[in-house]
PDB file of C-alpha atoms in Angstrom:
ATOM      1  CA  MET F  20     -15.257  22.976  17.625  1.00 42.00           C
ATOM      2  CA  ALA F  21     -12.562  20.985  19.417  1.00 48.00           C
ATOM      3  CA  TYR F  22     -13.143  17.300  20.050  1.00 47.00           C
ATOM      4  CA  ASP F  23     -13.314  16.297  23.731  1.00 48.00           C
ATOM      5  CA  PHE F  24     -11.410  13.045  24.256  1.00 51.00           C
ATOM      6  CA  SER F  25     -12.266  12.915  27.990  1.00 49.00           C
ATOM      7  CA  LYS F  26     -15.856  11.770  27.371  1.00 51.00           C
ATOM      8  CA  GLY F  27     -14.741   8.295  26.284  1.00 51.00           C
ATOM      9  CA  ALA F  28     -16.366   8.636  22.871  1.00 46.00           C
ATOM     10  CA  PRO F  29     -14.444   7.267  19.896  1.00 48.00           C
ATOM     11  CA  ALA F  30     -12.425   9.764  17.919  1.00 50.00           C
ATOM     12  CA  PRO F  31     -14.021  10.865  14.650  1.00 50.00           C
ATOM     13  CA  GLN F  32     -12.816   8.918  11.615  1.00 54.00           C
ATOM     14  CA  SER F  33     -11.135  10.952   8.923  1.00 67.00           C
ATOM     15  CA  GLU F  34     -12.220  10.541   5.324  1.00 86.00           C
ATOM     16  CA  ALA F  35     -10.307   7.905   3.369  1.00 91.00           C
ATOM     17  CA  GLN F  36      -8.480   8.514   0.100  1.00 95.00           C
ATOM     18  CA  VAL F  37      -9.345   5.710  -2.333  1.00 96.00           C
ATOM     19  CA  PHE F  38      -6.953   4.426  -5.010  1.00 97.00           C
ATOM     20  CA  LYS F  39      -7.888   1.720  -7.530  1.00 96.00           C
ATOM     21  CA  GLY F  40      -5.027  -0.470  -8.633  1.00 94.00           C
ATOM     22  CA  TYR F  41      -4.945  -3.635 -10.710  1.00 91.00           C
ATOM     23  CA  VAL F  42      -7.439  -6.081  -9.047  1.00 87.00           C
ATOM     24  CA  ALA F  43      -7.182  -4.211  -5.711  1.00 92.00           C
ATOM     25  CA  THR F  44      -8.514  -1.034  -4.111  1.00 94.00           C
ATOM     26  CA  VAL F  45      -6.762   0.837  -1.305  1.00 95.00           C
ATOM     27  CA  SER F  46      -8.519   3.042   1.223  1.00 96.00           C
ATOM     28  CA  LEU F  47      -5.845   5.209   2.816  1.00 96.00           C
ATOM     29  CA  TYR F  48      -6.617   6.727   6.217  1.00 96.00           C
ATOM     30  CA  ALA F  49      -4.388   8.880   8.413  1.00 93.00           C
ATOM     31  CA  ASP F  50      -3.265   5.853  10.436  1.00 94.00           C
ATOM     32  CA  ARG F  51      -3.748   2.834   8.166  1.00 94.00           C
ATOM     33  CA  ALA F  52      -4.153   1.457   4.660  1.00 95.00           C
ATOM     34  CA  GLU F  53      -6.948  -1.018   3.926  1.00 95.00           C
ATOM     35  CA  ILE F  54      -6.399  -3.142   0.818  1.00 94.00           C
ATOM     36  CA  LYS F  55      -9.396  -4.982  -0.635  1.00 93.00           C
ATOM     37  CA  ARG F  56      -8.832  -7.436  -3.479  1.00 89.00           C
ATOM     38  CA  LYS F  57     -11.126  -8.695  -6.189  1.00 82.00           C
ATOM     39  CA  LEU F  58     -11.377 -12.451  -6.623  1.00 71.00           C
ATOM     40  CA  MET F  59      -8.678 -12.488  -9.327  1.00 61.00           C
ATOM     41  CA  GLY F  60      -6.359 -10.590  -6.988  1.00 54.00           C
ATOM     42  CA  LYS F  61      -6.696 -13.349  -4.390  1.00 60.00           C
ATOM     43  CA  VAL F  62      -5.776 -16.185  -6.781  1.00 62.00           C
ATOM     44  CA  THR F  63      -2.030 -15.605  -6.224  1.00 65.00           C
ATOM     45  CA  GLY F  64      -2.408 -15.930  -2.460  1.00 67.00           C
ATOM     46  CA  ALA F  65      -2.578 -12.242  -1.609  1.00 76.00           C
ATOM     47  CA  LYS F  66      -5.399 -11.429   0.801  1.00 86.00           C
ATOM     48  CA  ASP F  67      -7.313  -8.387   1.943  1.00 89.00           C
ATOM     49  CA  SER F  68      -5.264  -6.600   4.571  1.00 91.00           C
ATOM     50  CA  VAL F  69      -5.142  -3.681   6.962  1.00 94.00           C
ATOM     51  CA  ILE F  70      -1.684  -2.175   7.462  1.00 94.00           C
ATOM     52  CA  PRO F  71      -1.099   0.324  10.277  1.00 94.00           C
ATOM     53  CA  LEU F  72       1.133   3.020   8.780  1.00 94.00           C
ATOM     54  CA  GLY F  73       3.180   3.034  11.984  1.00 93.00           C
ATOM     55  CA  ASP F  74       4.243  -0.581  11.214  1.00 93.00           C
ATOM     56  CA  VAL F  75       5.630   0.286   7.766  1.00 93.00           C
ATOM     57  CA  ILE F  76       9.434   0.103   7.682  1.00 92.00           C
ATOM     58  CA  LYS F  77       9.773   0.935   3.981  1.00 91.00           C
ATOM     59  CA  VAL F  78       7.590   1.908   1.039  1.00 94.00           C
ATOM     60  CA  GLN F  79       8.892  -0.039  -1.950  1.00 91.00           C
ATOM     61  CA  SER F  80       7.741   0.902  -5.414  1.00 94.00           C
ATOM     62  CA  LYS F  81       8.312   0.335  -9.094  1.00 94.00           C
ATOM     63  CA  GLU F  82       6.805   2.632 -11.695  1.00 96.00           C
ATOM     64  CA  PRO F  83       4.532   0.942 -14.252  1.00 96.00           C
ATOM     65  CA  THR F  84       5.738   0.860 -17.846  1.00 95.00           C
ATOM     66  CA  ARG F  85       4.034  -0.143 -21.073  1.00 95.00           C
ATOM     67  CA  LEU F  86       5.566  -3.623 -20.706  1.00 94.00           C
ATOM     68  CA  VAL F  87       5.563  -4.276 -16.953  1.00 92.00           C
ATOM     69  CA  ASN F  88       3.089  -3.505 -14.182  1.00 92.00           C
ATOM     70  CA  GLY F  89       4.328  -1.344 -11.353  1.00 94.00           C
ATOM     71  CA  TYR F  90       3.623  -1.695  -7.660  1.00 95.00           C
ATOM     72  CA  VAL F  91       3.620  -0.037  -4.261  1.00 95.00           C
ATOM     73  CA  GLN F  92       4.414  -2.281  -1.310  1.00 93.00           C
ATOM     74  CA  LEU F  93       4.059  -1.267   2.317  1.00 93.00           C
ATOM     75  CA  ALA F  94       6.876  -3.385   3.747  1.00 89.00           C
ATOM     76  CA  THR F  95       6.648  -4.350   7.417  1.00 88.00           C
ATOM     77  CA  GLU F  96       8.880  -6.456   9.683  1.00 86.00           C
ATOM     78  CA  GLN F  97       7.403  -9.555   7.993  1.00 79.00           C
ATOM     79  CA  ASP F  98       9.037  -8.463   4.726  1.00 74.00           C
ATOM     80  CA  ARG F  99      12.515  -7.713   6.116  1.00 64.00           C
ATOM     81  CA  GLY F 100      14.148 -10.796   4.513  1.00 58.00           C
ATOM     82  CA  GLN F 101      12.667  -9.998   1.100  1.00 52.00           C
ATOM     83  CA  LEU F 102      14.047  -6.451   1.232  1.00 47.00           C
ATOM     84  CA  ARG F 103      17.594  -7.825   0.931  1.00 49.00           C
ATOM     85  CA  ILE F 104      16.977 -10.023  -2.131  1.00 48.00           C
ATOM     86  CA  ALA F 105      16.984  -8.538  -5.647  1.00 51.00           C
ATOM     87  CA  THR F 106      15.996 -11.380  -7.975  1.00 53.00           C
ATOM     88  CA  ALA F 107      13.056 -12.419 -10.136  1.00 58.00           C
ATOM     89  CA  GLU F 108      11.811 -14.577  -7.237  1.00 62.00           C
ATOM     90  CA  ALA F 109      11.790 -11.481  -5.014  1.00 63.00           C
ATOM     91  CA  GLU F 110       9.736  -9.619  -7.643  1.00 65.00           C
ATOM     92  CA  LYS F 111       7.244 -12.505  -7.686  1.00 66.00           C
ATOM     93  CA  ALA F 112       7.102 -12.522  -3.888  1.00 71.00           C
ATOM     94  CA  ILE F 113       6.415  -8.775  -3.884  1.00 76.00           C
ATOM     95  CA  ALA F 114       3.587  -9.147  -6.418  1.00 75.00           C
ATOM     96  CA  ASN F 115       1.972 -11.927  -4.347  1.00 81.00           C
ATOM     97  CA  ASN F 116       2.318 -10.002  -1.065  1.00 85.00           C
ATOM     98  CA  SER F 117      -0.882  -8.918   0.698  1.00 87.00           C
ATOM     99  CA  ARG F 118       0.648  -5.484   1.364  1.00 91.00           C
ATOM    100  CA  THR F 119       1.363  -4.829  -2.335  1.00 92.00           C
ATOM    101  CA  VAL F 120      -0.893  -3.111  -4.871  1.00 93.00           C
ATOM    102  CA  LEU F 121      -0.138  -3.492  -8.588  1.00 93.00           C
ATOM    103  CA  PHE F 122      -0.710  -0.730 -11.150  1.00 96.00           C
ATOM    104  CA  THR F 123      -0.881  -0.931 -14.950  1.00 95.00           C
ATOM    105  CA  TRP F 124       0.495   1.602 -17.432  1.00 96.00           C
ATOM    106  CA  ASN F 125      -2.972   3.183 -17.707  1.00 97.00           C
ATOM    107  CA  GLN F 126      -3.062   3.588 -13.912  1.00 97.00           C
ATOM    108  CA  ARG F 127       0.266   5.410 -13.641  1.00 95.00           C
ATOM    109  CA  GLU F 128      -1.343   8.643 -12.397  1.00 97.00           C
ATOM    110  CA  THR F 129      -3.123   6.699  -9.645  1.00 97.00           C
ATOM    111  CA  TYR F 130       0.185   4.956  -8.859  1.00 97.00           C
ATOM    112  CA  ALA F 131       1.940   8.313  -8.426  1.00 97.00           C
ATOM    113  CA  ALA F 132      -0.878   9.753  -6.297  1.00 97.00           C
ATOM    114  CA  TYR F 133      -0.990   6.676  -4.039  1.00 96.00           C
ATOM    115  CA  LEU F 134       2.795   6.574  -3.663  1.00 97.00           C
ATOM    116  CA  ALA F 135       2.892  10.254  -2.656  1.00 96.00           C
ATOM    117  CA  ALA F 136      -0.043   9.911  -0.241  1.00 96.00           C
ATOM    118  CA  VAL F 137       1.192   6.750   1.476  1.00 96.00           C
ATOM    119  CA  THR F 138       4.749   8.124   1.766  1.00 95.00           C
ATOM    120  CA  ALA F 139       3.378  11.253   3.451  1.00 94.00           C
ATOM    121  CA  GLY F 140       1.152   9.097   5.677  1.00 93.00           C
ATOM    122  CA  VAL F 141       4.060   6.944   6.859  1.00 93.00           C
ATOM    123  CA  GLN F 142       6.117  10.069   7.589  1.00 93.00           C
ATOM    124  CA  ALA F 143       3.189  11.591   9.523  1.00 91.00           C
ATOM    125  CA  GLN F 144       3.112   8.455  11.708  1.00 88.00           C
ATOM    126  CA  GLY F 145       6.798   8.979  12.536  1.00 86.00           C
ATOM    127  CA  GLY F 146       8.146   6.349  10.176  1.00 83.00           C
ATOM    128  CA  ASN F 147      10.824   6.504   7.497  1.00 84.00           C
ATOM    129  CA  PRO F 148       9.253   5.362   4.195  1.00 84.00           C
ATOM    130  CA  PHE F 149      12.683   5.136   2.580  1.00 81.00           C
ATOM    131  CA  GLY F 150      13.957   2.433   4.947  1.00 73.00           C
TER     132      GLY F 150
END
């Protein structure tokens, strides 16, 4: 049955894909990503956030290793200056960013699934996840 948008009723919400990272959980919808942090995830200054996928200018990522946590960051216009810097301070800024989710070595399959899903979501919204 086709949905009738002329009635003024809200559009039906699609089911979210849920990915659990290190001290954060992401609910990925067709149009947005909602990141909820545990208390320990908020200690660094990162907050819960909702990121419209249409606002994402680049999906930055680093694969987790046995020694270093990986991450997926949904970079927006607010992150444009940080995208140009490649130093240890930039890595720290990425980890403390509210649009970043960290993943441990044991979460590498979740990391890969989230990266693939969010990249496809940004492309579906007309964006270029590769900057």
